[in-house]
Amino acid sequence: MNIKYYQFYLGGLMAIMSAGAIAEENAAMEDACRKAANETAKGEIVKIEAKKVIDGGEIYEIDLKAADGAQWEFKCDKTSGKIIKKEQELPSADHPAFAALKKIDEAEARKIALTQYTGIINKVAYEIESDGTAVYEIIIQTGDGLEMEVEVDAATGKIIEADEDSD
């Protein structure tokens, strides 16, 4: 056997080992994110999905249904396994917790989101963020095929977050 064969063989073996190590690291971070979400709100994790955010980072988005029926969404840093954002989804903008905080209505929030991301609105959700802010979460299907998740502050009308939604 010649040296080129061994170099090729070793290169392939190292690539396989590296891919395995990355998969193990990803599984460990996903488990850390699951645990962190369940420590915040006890319940059943109904979805966990890896996502890229606009700034180039990666997160896990975790949907959890709490024992009391509340719907929670967690965003967990894929590198550290720490929850970076949590929010509770409410059934409508008229829910007392949301209505007490909103200063703009849904129609105005839709207009604000569409000025930044042109397209068709597929869904609007009403959420209370971890800092107590009420937001309209607006899902827009853009003309170039992207689905954008745009959060509009229900009190100020400012876009506070926007990222690609891969649902």
CSV table of N, CA and C in Angstrom, one decimal:
chain,number,residue,atom,x,y,z
A,1,MET,N,0.8,-1.2,0.0
A,1,MET,CA,0.0,0.0,0.0
A,1,MET,C,0.9,1.2,0.0
A,2,ASN,N,0.4,2.3,-0.7
A,2,ASN,CA,1.2,3.4,-0.8
A,2,ASN,C,0.8,4.5,0.2
A,3,ILE,N,1.5,5.5,0.3
A,3,ILE,CA,1.3,6.6,1.3
A,3,ILE,C,0.0,7.4,0.9
A,4,LYS,N,-0.2,7.6,-0.3
A,4,LYS,CA,-1.4,8.4,-0.7
A,4,LYS,C,-2.7,7.7,-0.3
A,5,TYR,N,-2.7,6.3,-0.3
A,5,TYR,CA,-3.9,5.6,0.1
A,5,TYR,C,-4.1,5.8,1.6
A,6,TYR,N,-3.0,5.7,2.4
A,6,TYR,CA,-3.1,6.0,3.8
A,6,TYR,C,-3.6,7.4,4.2
A,7,GLN,N,-3.1,8.4,3.4
A,7,GLN,CA,-3.5,9.7,3.6
A,7,GLN,C,-5.0,9.9,3.3
A,8,PHE,N,-5.4,9.3,2.3
A,8,PHE,CA,-6.8,9.4,1.9
A,8,PHE,C,-7.7,8.7,3.0
A,9,TYR,N,-7.3,7.5,3.4
A,9,TYR,CA,-8.0,6.7,4.4
A,9,TYR,C,-8.0,7.5,5.7
A,10,LEU,N,-6.9,8.0,6.2
A,10,LEU,CA,-6.9,8.8,7.4
A,10,LEU,C,-7.7,10.1,7.4
A,11,GLY,N,-7.7,10.7,6.2
A,11,GLY,CA,-8.5,11.9,6.0
A,11,GLY,C,-10.0,11.6,6.2
A,12,GLY,N,-10.4,10.6,5.5
A,12,GLY,CA,-11.8,10.1,5.6
A,12,GLY,C,-12.2,9.7,7.0
A,13,LEU,N,-11.3,9.0,7.7
A,13,LEU,CA,-11.6,8.6,9.0
A,13,LEU,C,-11.7,9.8,10.0
A,14,MET,N,-10.8,10.7,9.8
A,14,MET,CA,-10.9,11.9,10.7
A,14,MET,C,-12.2,12.7,10.4
A,15,ALA,N,-12.6,12.8,9.2
A,15,ALA,CA,-13.9,13.5,8.8
A,15,ALA,C,-15.0,12.8,9.5
A,16,ILE,N,-15.1,11.5,9.5
A,16,ILE,CA,-16.2,10.8,10.1
A,16,ILE,C,-16.2,11.0,11.6
A,17,MET,N,-15.0,10.9,12.2
A,17,MET,CA,-14.9,11.1,13.7
A,17,MET,C,-15.3,12.6,14.0
A,18,SER,N,-14.9,13.5,13.2
A,18,SER,CA,-15.3,14.9,13.5
A,18,SER,C,-16.8,15.1,13.4
A,19,ALA,N,-17.4,14.5,12.4
A,19,ALA,CA,-18.9,14.6,12.3
A,19,ALA,C,-19.6,14.0,13.5
A,20,GLY,N,-19.0,12.9,13.9
A,20,GLY,CA,-19.6,12.2,15.1
A,20,GLY,C,-19.5,13.1,16.4
A,21,ALA,N,-18.4,13.7,16.5
A,21,ALA,CA,-18.2,14.6,17.7
A,21,ALA,C,-19.1,15.8,17.7
A,22,ILE,N,-19.3,16.4,16.5
A,22,ILE,CA,-20.2,17.5,16.3
A,22,ILE,C,-21.7,17.0,16.6
A,23,ALA,N,-22.0,15.9,16.1
A,23,ALA,CA,-23.4,15.4,16.4
A,23,ALA,C,-23.6,15.2,17.9
A,24,GLU,N,-22.6,14.6,18.6
A,24,GLU,CA,-22.7,14.4,20.1
A,24,GLU,C,-22.8,15.8,20.8
A,25,GLU,N,-22.0,16.7,20.4
A,25,GLU,CA,-22.1,18.1,21.0
A,25,GLU,C,-23.4,18.7,20.8
A,26,ASN,N,-24.0,18.6,19.5
A,26,ASN,CA,-25.3,19.1,19.3
A,26,ASN,C,-26.4,18.5,20.1
A,27,ALA,N,-26.3,17.1,20.3
A,27,ALA,CA,-27.3,16.4,21.1
A,27,ALA,C,-27.2,16.9,22.6
A,28,ALA,N,-26.0,17.1,23.1
A,28,ALA,CA,-25.8,17.5,24.4
A,28,ALA,C,-26.4,18.9,24.6
A,29,MET,N,-26.2,19.8,23.7
A,29,MET,CA,-26.7,21.2,23.8
A,29,MET,C,-28.3,21.2,23.7
A,30,GLU,N,-28.8,20.3,22.8
A,30,GLU,CA,-30.3,20.2,22.7
A,30,GLU,C,-30.8,19.7,24.0
A,31,ASP,N,-30.2,18.7,24.6
A,31,ASP,CA,-30.6,18.2,25.9
A,31,ASP,C,-30.5,19.3,27.0
A,32,ALA,N,-29.5,20.1,27.0
A,32,ALA,CA,-29.3,21.2,28.0
A,32,ALA,C,-30.5,22.2,27.8
A,33,CYS,N,-30.8,22.5,26.5
A,33,CYS,CA,-31.9,23.4,26.2
A,33,CYS,C,-33.3,22.8,26.7
A,34,ARG,N,-33.5,21.5,26.4
A,34,ARG,CA,-34.7,20.9,26.9
A,34,ARG,C,-34.9,21.0,28.4
A,35,LYS,N,-33.8,20.7,29.1
A,35,LYS,CA,-33.8,20.8,30.6
A,35,LYS,C,-34.1,22.2,31.1
A,36,ALA,N,-33.4,23.2,30.5
A,36,ALA,CA,-33.6,24.6,30.9
A,36,ALA,C,-35.0,25.0,30.7
A,37,ALA,N,-35.6,24.6,29.6
A,37,ALA,CA,-37.0,25.0,29.3
A,37,ALA,C,-38.0,24.4,30.3
A,38,ASN,N,-37.7,23.1,30.6
A,38,ASN,CA,-38.6,22.4,31.6
A,38,ASN,C,-38.4,22.9,33.0
A,39,GLU,N,-37.3,23.5,33.3
A,39,GLU,CA,-37.1,24.1,34.6
A,39,GLU,C,-37.9,25.4,34.8
A,40,THR,N,-38.1,26.1,33.7
A,40,THR,CA,-38.9,27.3,33.7
A,40,THR,C,-40.4,27.1,33.7
A,41,ALA,N,-40.9,26.2,32.9
A,41,ALA,CA,-42.3,25.9,32.8
A,41,ALA,C,-42.4,24.3,32.7
A,42,LYS,N,-42.9,23.7,33.7
A,42,LYS,CA,-43.1,22.3,33.7
A,42,LYS,C,-44.2,21.9,32.7
A,43,GLY,N,-43.9,20.9,31.8
A,43,GLY,CA,-44.9,20.5,30.9
A,43,GLY,C,-44.3,19.6,29.8
A,44,GLU,N,-45.0,19.5,28.7
A,44,GLU,CA,-44.6,18.6,27.6
A,44,GLU,C,-44.0,19.5,26.5
A,45,ILE,N,-42.8,19.1,26.1
A,45,ILE,CA,-42.2,19.7,24.9
A,45,ILE,C,-42.8,19.1,23.7
A,46,VAL,N,-43.4,20.0,22.9
A,46,VAL,CA,-44.2,19.5,21.7
A,46,VAL,C,-43.4,19.7,20.4
A,47,LYS,N,-42.3,20.6,20.5
A,47,LYS,CA,-41.5,20.8,19.3
A,47,LYS,C,-40.1,21.3,19.7
A,48,ILE,N,-39.1,20.9,19.1
A,48,ILE,CA,-37.8,21.5,19.2
A,48,ILE,C,-37.2,21.6,17.9
A,49,GLU,N,-36.6,22.7,17.5
A,49,GLU,CA,-36.1,22.9,16.1
A,49,GLU,C,-34.9,23.8,16.1
A,50,ALA,N,-33.9,23.5,15.4
A,50,ALA,CA,-32.7,24.3,15.3
A,50,ALA,C,-33.0,25.4,14.2
A,51,LYS,N,-32.6,26.6,14.5
A,51,LYS,CA,-32.9,27.7,13.6
A,51,LYS,C,-31.7,28.7,13.6
A,52,LYS,N,-31.5,29.3,12.4
A,52,LYS,CA,-30.5,30.4,12.3
A,52,LYS,C,-31.2,31.7,12.5
A,53,VAL,N,-30.5,32.6,13.1
A,53,VAL,CA,-31.1,34.0,13.3
A,53,VAL,C,-30.3,35.0,12.4
A,54,ILE,N,-30.9,36.1,12.2
A,54,ILE,CA,-30.4,37.1,11.3
A,54,ILE,C,-28.9,37.4,11.5
A,55,ASP,N,-28.5,37.5,12.8
A,55,ASP,CA,-27.1,37.9,13.0
A,55,ASP,C,-26.1,36.7,12.8
A,56,GLY,N,-26.6,35.6,12.3
A,56,GLY,CA,-25.7,34.5,12.0
A,56,GLY,C,-25.6,33.4,13.0
A,57,GLY,N,-26.2,33.7,14.2
A,57,GLY,CA,-26.1,32.7,15.3
A,57,GLY,C,-27.1,31.6,15.0
A,58,GLU,N,-27.1,30.6,15.9
A,58,GLU,CA,-28.0,29.5,15.9
A,58,GLU,C,-28.6,29.3,17.2
A,59,ILE,N,-29.9,28.9,17.2
A,59,ILE,CA,-30.7,28.7,18.4
A,59,ILE,C,-31.5,27.4,18.3
A,60,TYR,N,-32.0,26.9,19.4
A,60,TYR,CA,-33.1,25.9,19.4
A,60,TYR,C,-34.3,26.7,19.8
A,61,GLU,N,-35.4,26.5,19.0
A,61,GLU,CA,-36.7,27.0,19.4
A,61,GLU,C,-37.5,25.9,20.0
A,62,ILE,N,-38.0,26.0,21.2
A,62,ILE,CA,-38.7,25.0,21.9
A,62,ILE,C,-40.1,25.4,22.2
A,63,ASP,N,-41.1,24.6,21.8
A,63,ASP,CA,-42.5,24.9,22.1
A,63,ASP,C,-42.8,23.9,23.2
A,64,LEU,N,-43.5,24.4,24.3
A,64,LEU,CA,-43.8,23.6,25.4
A,64,LEU,C,-45.2,24.0,25.8
A,65,LYS,N,-46.0,22.9,26.1
A,65,LYS,CA,-47.3,23.1,26.7
A,65,LYS,C,-47.3,22.8,28.1
A,66,ALA,N,-47.5,23.8,29.0
A,66,ALA,CA,-47.4,23.6,30.4
A,66,ALA,C,-48.6,22.8,30.9
A,67,ALA,N,-48.4,22.3,32.1
A,67,ALA,CA,-49.5,21.5,32.8
A,67,ALA,C,-50.8,22.3,33.0
A,68,ASP,N,-50.7,23.6,33.1
A,68,ASP,CA,-51.9,24.5,33.3
A,68,ASP,C,-52.5,24.9,31.9
A,69,GLY,N,-52.0,24.4,30.8
A,69,GLY,CA,-52.5,24.7,29.5
A,69,GLY,C,-51.9,25.8,28.8
A,70,ALA,N,-51.0,26.6,29.5
A,70,ALA,CA,-50.3,27.7,28.8
A,70,ALA,C,-49.4,27.2,27.8
A,71,GLN,N,-49.2,28.0,26.7
A,71,GLN,CA,-48.3,27.7,25.6
A,71,GLN,C,-47.0,28.6,25.8
A,72,TRP,N,-45.9,28.0,25.8
A,72,TRP,CA,-44.6,28.7,26.0
A,72,TRP,C,-43.7,28.4,24.8
A,73,GLU,N,-42.9,29.5,24.4
A,73,GLU,CA,-41.9,29.3,23.4
A,73,GLU,C,-40.6,29.8,24.0
A,74,PHE,N,-39.6,29.0,23.9
A,74,PHE,CA,-38.2,29.3,24.4
A,74,PHE,C,-37.3,29.4,23.3
A,75,LYS,N,-36.3,30.3,23.3
A,75,LYS,CA,-35.2,30.4,22.4
A,75,LYS,C,-34.0,30.1,23.2
A,76,CYS,N,-33.2,29.1,22.8
A,76,CYS,CA,-32.1,28.6,23.6
A,76,CYS,C,-30.8,28.7,22.7
A,77,ASP,N,-29.8,29.3,23.3
A,77,ASP,CA,-28.5,29.5,22.5
A,77,ASP,C,-28.0,28.1,22.3
A,78,LYS,N,-27.7,27.8,21.0
A,78,LYS,CA,-27.2,26.5,20.6
A,78,LYS,C,-25.8,26.2,21.1
A,79,THR,N,-25.1,27.3,21.4
A,79,THR,CA,-23.7,27.1,21.8
A,79,THR,C,-23.6,26.9,23.3
A,80,SER,N,-24.4,27.6,24.1
A,80,SER,CA,-24.2,27.5,25.6
A,80,SER,C,-25.3,26.6,26.3
A,81,GLY,N,-26.4,26.4,25.6
A,81,GLY,CA,-27.5,25.6,26.2
A,81,GLY,C,-28.3,26.4,27.2
A,82,LYS,N,-28.2,27.8,27.1
A,82,LYS,CA,-28.9,28.7,28.0
A,82,LYS,C,-30.1,29.3,27.3
A,83,ILE,N,-31.2,29.4,28.0
A,83,ILE,CA,-32.4,30.1,27.5
A,83,ILE,C,-32.1,31.6,27.4
A,84,ILE,N,-32.3,32.1,26.2
A,84,ILE,CA,-32.0,33.5,25.9
A,84,ILE,C,-33.3,34.3,25.8
A,85,LYS,N,-34.4,33.6,25.6
A,85,LYS,CA,-35.7,34.3,25.5
A,85,LYS,C,-36.8,33.3,25.8
A,86,LYS,N,-37.9,33.8,26.5
A,86,LYS,CA,-39.0,33.0,26.7
A,86,LYS,C,-40.3,33.9,26.5
A,87,GLU,N,-41.3,33.3,26.0
A,87,GLU,CA,-42.5,34.0,25.8
A,87,GLU,C,-43.8,33.1,26.0
A,88,GLN,N,-44.8,33.7,26.4
A,88,GLN,CA,-46.1,33.0,26.6
A,88,GLN,C,-47.1,33.5,25.6
A,89,GLU,N,-47.7,32.5,24.9
A,89,GLU,CA,-48.6,32.9,23.8
A,89,GLU,C,-50.1,32.9,24.4
A,90,LEU,N,-50.8,34.0,24.1
A,90,LEU,CA,-52.2,34.1,24.6
A,90,LEU,C,-53.1,33.9,23.4
A,91,PRO,N,-54.4,33.6,23.7
A,91,PRO,CA,-55.3,33.2,22.6
A,91,PRO,C,-55.8,34.4,21.8
A,92,SER,N,-55.7,35.6,22.3
A,92,SER,CA,-56.2,36.8,21.5
A,92,SER,C,-55.6,38.1,22.1
A,93,ALA,N,-55.7,39.1,21.3
A,93,ALA,CA,-55.3,40.4,21.7
A,93,ALA,C,-56.2,41.0,22.8
A,94,ASP,N,-57.4,40.4,23.0
A,94,ASP,CA,-58.3,40.8,24.0
A,94,ASP,C,-58.1,40.2,25.3
A,95,HIS,N,-57.2,39.2,25.4
A,95,HIS,CA,-56.8,38.6,26.7
A,95,HIS,C,-56.4,39.7,27.6
A,96,PRO,N,-56.9,39.7,28.9
A,96,PRO,CA,-56.7,40.8,29.8
A,96,PRO,C,-55.2,41.1,30.0
A,97,ALA,N,-54.3,40.1,30.0
A,97,ALA,CA,-52.9,40.4,30.2
A,97,ALA,C,-52.3,41.1,29.0
A,98,PHE,N,-52.8,40.9,27.8
A,98,PHE,CA,-52.3,41.5,26.6
A,98,PHE,C,-53.0,42.9,26.5
A,99,ALA,N,-54.3,42.9,26.7
A,99,ALA,CA,-55.0,44.2,26.5
A,99,ALA,C,-54.6,45.3,27.4
A,100,ALA,N,-54.1,44.9,28.6
A,100,ALA,CA,-53.7,45.9,29.6
A,100,ALA,C,-52.4,46.6,29.1
A,101,LEU,N,-51.6,46.0,28.3
A,101,LEU,CA,-50.3,46.5,27.8
A,101,LEU,C,-50.3,47.1,26.4
A,102,LYS,N,-51.3,46.8,25.6
A,102,LYS,CA,-51.3,47.2,24.2
A,102,LYS,C,-51.7,48.7,24.1
A,103,LYS,N,-51.0,49.4,23.2
A,103,LYS,CA,-51.4,50.8,22.9
A,103,LYS,C,-51.7,50.9,21.4
A,104,ILE,N,-51.3,49.9,20.6
A,104,ILE,CA,-51.6,49.9,19.2
A,104,ILE,C,-52.5,48.6,18.9
A,105,ASP,N,-53.3,48.7,17.9
A,105,ASP,CA,-54.2,47.6,17.6
A,105,ASP,C,-53.4,46.7,16.6
A,106,GLU,N,-54.1,45.5,16.3
A,106,GLU,CA,-53.4,44.5,15.4
A,106,GLU,C,-53.3,45.1,14.0
A,107,ALA,N,-54.2,45.8,13.5
A,107,ALA,CA,-54.2,46.4,12.1
A,107,ALA,C,-52.9,47.3,12.0
A,108,GLU,N,-52.6,48.1,13.0
A,108,GLU,CA,-51.5,49.0,12.9
A,108,GLU,C,-50.2,48.1,13.0
A,109,ALA,N,-50.2,47.1,13.9
A,109,ALA,CA,-49.0,46.2,14.0
A,109,ALA,C,-48.7,45.5,12.6
A,110,ARG,N,-49.8,45.1,12.0
A,110,ARG,CA,-49.6,44.5,10.6
A,110,ARG,C,-49.0,45.4,9.6
A,111,LYS,N,-49.4,46.7,9.6
A,111,LYS,CA,-48.9,47.7,8.7
A,111,LYS,C,-47.4,47.9,9.0
A,112,ILE,N,-47.1,48.0,10.3
A,112,ILE,CA,-45.7,48.2,10.6
A,112,ILE,C,-44.8,47.1,10.2
A,113,ALA,N,-45.2,45.9,10.4
A,113,ALA,CA,-44.4,44.7,10.0
A,113,ALA,C,-44.3,44.7,8.4
A,114,LEU,N,-45.3,45.0,7.7
A,114,LEU,CA,-45.3,44.9,6.3
A,114,LEU,C,-44.5,46.0,5.7
A,115,THR,N,-44.2,47.1,6.4
A,115,THR,CA,-43.4,48.2,5.8
A,115,THR,C,-41.9,47.7,5.8
A,116,GLN,N,-41.6,46.8,6.7
A,116,GLN,CA,-40.2,46.3,6.8
A,116,GLN,C,-40.0,45.0,5.9
A,117,TYR,N,-41.1,44.2,5.9
A,117,TYR,CA,-41.0,42.9,5.1
A,117,TYR,C,-42.2,42.8,4.3
A,118,THR,N,-42.1,43.0,3.0
A,118,THR,CA,-43.2,42.9,2.1
A,118,THR,C,-43.6,41.5,1.8
A,119,GLY,N,-44.9,41.2,1.9
A,119,GLY,CA,-45.4,39.8,1.6
A,119,GLY,C,-46.8,39.7,2.1
A,120,ILE,N,-47.1,38.4,2.4
A,120,ILE,CA,-48.5,38.1,2.9
A,120,ILE,C,-48.4,37.6,4.3
A,121,ILE,N,-49.2,38.1,5.2
A,121,ILE,CA,-49.3,37.7,6.6
A,121,ILE,C,-50.0,36.4,6.7
A,122,ASN,N,-49.3,35.4,7.2
A,122,ASN,CA,-49.9,34.0,7.4
A,122,ASN,C,-50.5,33.8,8.8
A,123,LYS,N,-49.9,34.5,9.8
A,123,LYS,CA,-50.4,34.3,11.2
A,123,LYS,C,-50.0,35.5,12.0
A,124,VAL,N,-50.8,35.7,13.0
A,124,VAL,CA,-50.5,36.7,14.1
A,124,VAL,C,-50.7,36.0,15.4
A,125,ALA,N,-49.8,36.1,16.3
A,125,ALA,CA,-49.9,35.6,17.6
A,125,ALA,C,-49.7,36.7,18.6
A,126,TYR,N,-50.2,36.5,19.8
A,126,TYR,CA,-50.2,37.6,20.9
A,126,TYR,C,-49.4,37.0,22.0
A,127,GLU,N,-48.3,37.7,22.4
A,127,GLU,CA,-47.4,37.1,23.3
A,127,GLU,C,-47.0,38.1,24.4
A,128,ILE,N,-46.6,37.5,25.6
A,128,ILE,CA,-46.0,38.3,26.6
A,128,ILE,C,-44.6,37.8,26.7
A,129,GLU,N,-43.6,38.7,26.6
A,129,GLU,CA,-42.2,38.3,26.6
A,129,GLU,C,-41.8,38.1,28.0
A,130,SER,N,-40.6,37.6,28.2
A,130,SER,CA,-40.0,37.4,29.6
A,130,SER,C,-39.8,38.7,30.3
A,131,ASP,N,-39.7,39.8,29.7
A,131,ASP,CA,-39.5,41.1,30.4
A,131,ASP,C,-40.9,41.7,30.6
A,132,GLY,N,-42.0,41.1,30.2
A,132,GLY,CA,-43.3,41.6,30.5
A,132,GLY,C,-43.9,42.4,29.3
A,133,THR,N,-43.2,42.5,28.2
A,133,THR,CA,-43.6,43.3,27.0
A,133,THR,C,-44.6,42.5,26.3
A,134,ALA,N,-45.7,43.1,25.8
A,134,ALA,CA,-46.7,42.5,25.0
A,134,ALA,C,-46.3,42.7,23.5
A,135,VAL,N,-46.3,41.7,22.7
A,135,VAL,CA,-45.9,41.8,21.3
A,135,VAL,C,-46.9,41.1,20.4
A,136,TYR,N,-47.0,41.6,19.2
A,136,TYR,CA,-47.7,40.9,18.1
A,136,TYR,C,-46.6,40.2,17.4
A,137,GLU,N,-46.7,38.9,17.3
A,137,GLU,CA,-45.7,38.1,16.5
A,137,GLU,C,-46.4,37.8,15.2
A,138,ILE,N,-45.8,38.4,14.1
A,138,ILE,CA,-46.4,38.4,12.8
A,138,ILE,C,-45.6,37.5,11.9
A,139,ILE,N,-46.2,36.5,11.3
A,139,ILE,CA,-45.5,35.6,10.3
A,139,ILE,C,-45.8,36.1,8.9
A,140,ILE,N,-44.8,36.5,8.2
A,140,ILE,CA,-45.0,37.0,6.8
A,140,ILE,C,-44.3,36.1,5.8
A,141,GLN,N,-45.0,35.7,4.8
A,141,GLN,CA,-44.4,35.0,3.6
A,141,GLN,C,-44.0,36.0,2.6
A,142,THR,N,-42.6,36.1,2.4
A,142,THR,CA,-42.1,37.2,1.6
A,142,THR,C,-42.1,36.7,0.1
A,143,GLY,N,-42.0,37.7,-0.8
A,143,GLY,CA,-42.0,37.4,-2.2
A,143,GLY,C,-40.8,36.5,-2.6
A,144,ASP,N,-39.7,36.4,-1.9
A,144,ASP,CA,-38.6,35.6,-2.3
A,144,ASP,C,-38.6,34.2,-1.6
A,145,GLY,N,-39.8,33.9,-1.0
A,145,GLY,CA,-40.0,32.5,-0.5
A,145,GLY,C,-39.6,32.4,1.0
A,146,LEU,N,-39.1,33.4,1.6
A,146,LEU,CA,-38.8,33.3,3.0
A,146,LEU,C,-40.0,33.5,3.9
A,147,GLU,N,-40.0,32.9,5.0
A,147,GLU,CA,-41.1,33.2,6.0
A,147,GLU,C,-40.4,33.9,7.2
A,148,MET,N,-40.8,35.1,7.4
A,148,MET,CA,-40.2,36.0,8.4
A,148,MET,C,-41.1,36.0,9.6
A,149,GLU,N,-40.5,35.9,10.8
A,149,GLU,CA,-41.2,36.1,12.1
A,149,GLU,C,-40.8,37.5,12.6
A,150,VAL,N,-41.8,38.4,12.6
A,150,VAL,CA,-41.6,39.8,13.0
A,150,VAL,C,-42.3,40.1,14.3
A,151,GLU,N,-41.6,40.6,15.3
A,151,GLU,CA,-42.3,40.9,16.6
A,151,GLU,C,-42.4,42.4,16.7
A,152,VAL,N,-43.6,42.9,16.9
A,152,VAL,CA,-43.9,44.3,17.0
A,152,VAL,C,-44.4,44.6,18.4
A,153,ASP,N,-43.7,45.5,19.1
A,153,ASP,CA,-44.1,45.9,20.4
A,153,ASP,C,-45.5,46.5,20.4
A,154,ALA,N,-46.4,45.9,21.2
A,154,ALA,CA,-47.8,46.3,21.2
A,154,ALA,C,-48.0,47.7,21.9
A,155,ALA,N,-47.0,48.2,22.6
A,155,ALA,CA,-47.1,49.5,23.3
A,155,ALA,C,-46.5,50.6,22.4
A,156,THR,N,-45.3,50.3,21.8
A,156,THR,CA,-44.6,51.3,21.1
A,156,THR,C,-44.7,51.3,19.6
A,157,GLY,N,-45.1,50.1,19.1
A,157,GLY,CA,-45.2,49.9,17.6
A,157,GLY,C,-43.8,49.7,17.0
A,158,LYS,N,-42.8,49.5,17.8
A,158,LYS,CA,-41.4,49.3,17.2
A,158,LYS,C,-41.2,47.8,16.9
A,159,ILE,N,-40.5,47.5,15.8
A,159,ILE,CA,-40.1,46.1,15.6
A,159,ILE,C,-39.0,45.8,16.5
A,160,ILE,N,-39.2,44.8,17.4
A,160,ILE,CA,-38.2,44.5,18.4
A,160,ILE,C,-37.4,43.2,18.0
A,161,GLU,N,-37.9,42.5,17.1
A,161,GLU,CA,-37.1,41.3,16.6
A,161,GLU,C,-37.7,40.8,15.3
A,162,ALA,N,-36.8,40.3,14.4
A,162,ALA,CA,-37.2,39.7,13.2
A,162,ALA,C,-36.2,38.6,12.8
A,163,ASP,N,-36.7,37.5,12.5
A,163,ASP,CA,-35.8,36.4,12.1
A,163,ASP,C,-36.5,35.5,11.1
A,164,GLU,N,-35.8,34.7,10.4
A,164,GLU,CA,-36.4,33.8,9.4
A,164,GLU,C,-37.0,32.6,10.2
A,165,ASP,N,-38.2,32.3,9.9
A,165,ASP,CA,-39.0,31.3,10.5
A,165,ASP,C,-39.0,30.1,9.5
A,166,SER,N,-38.6,28.9,9.9
A,166,SER,CA,-38.5,27.8,9.0
A,166,SER,C,-39.6,26.8,9.2
A,167,ASP,N,-40.7,27.2,9.9
A,167,ASP,CA,-41.8,26.3,10.1
A,167,ASP,C,-42.5,25.9,8.8
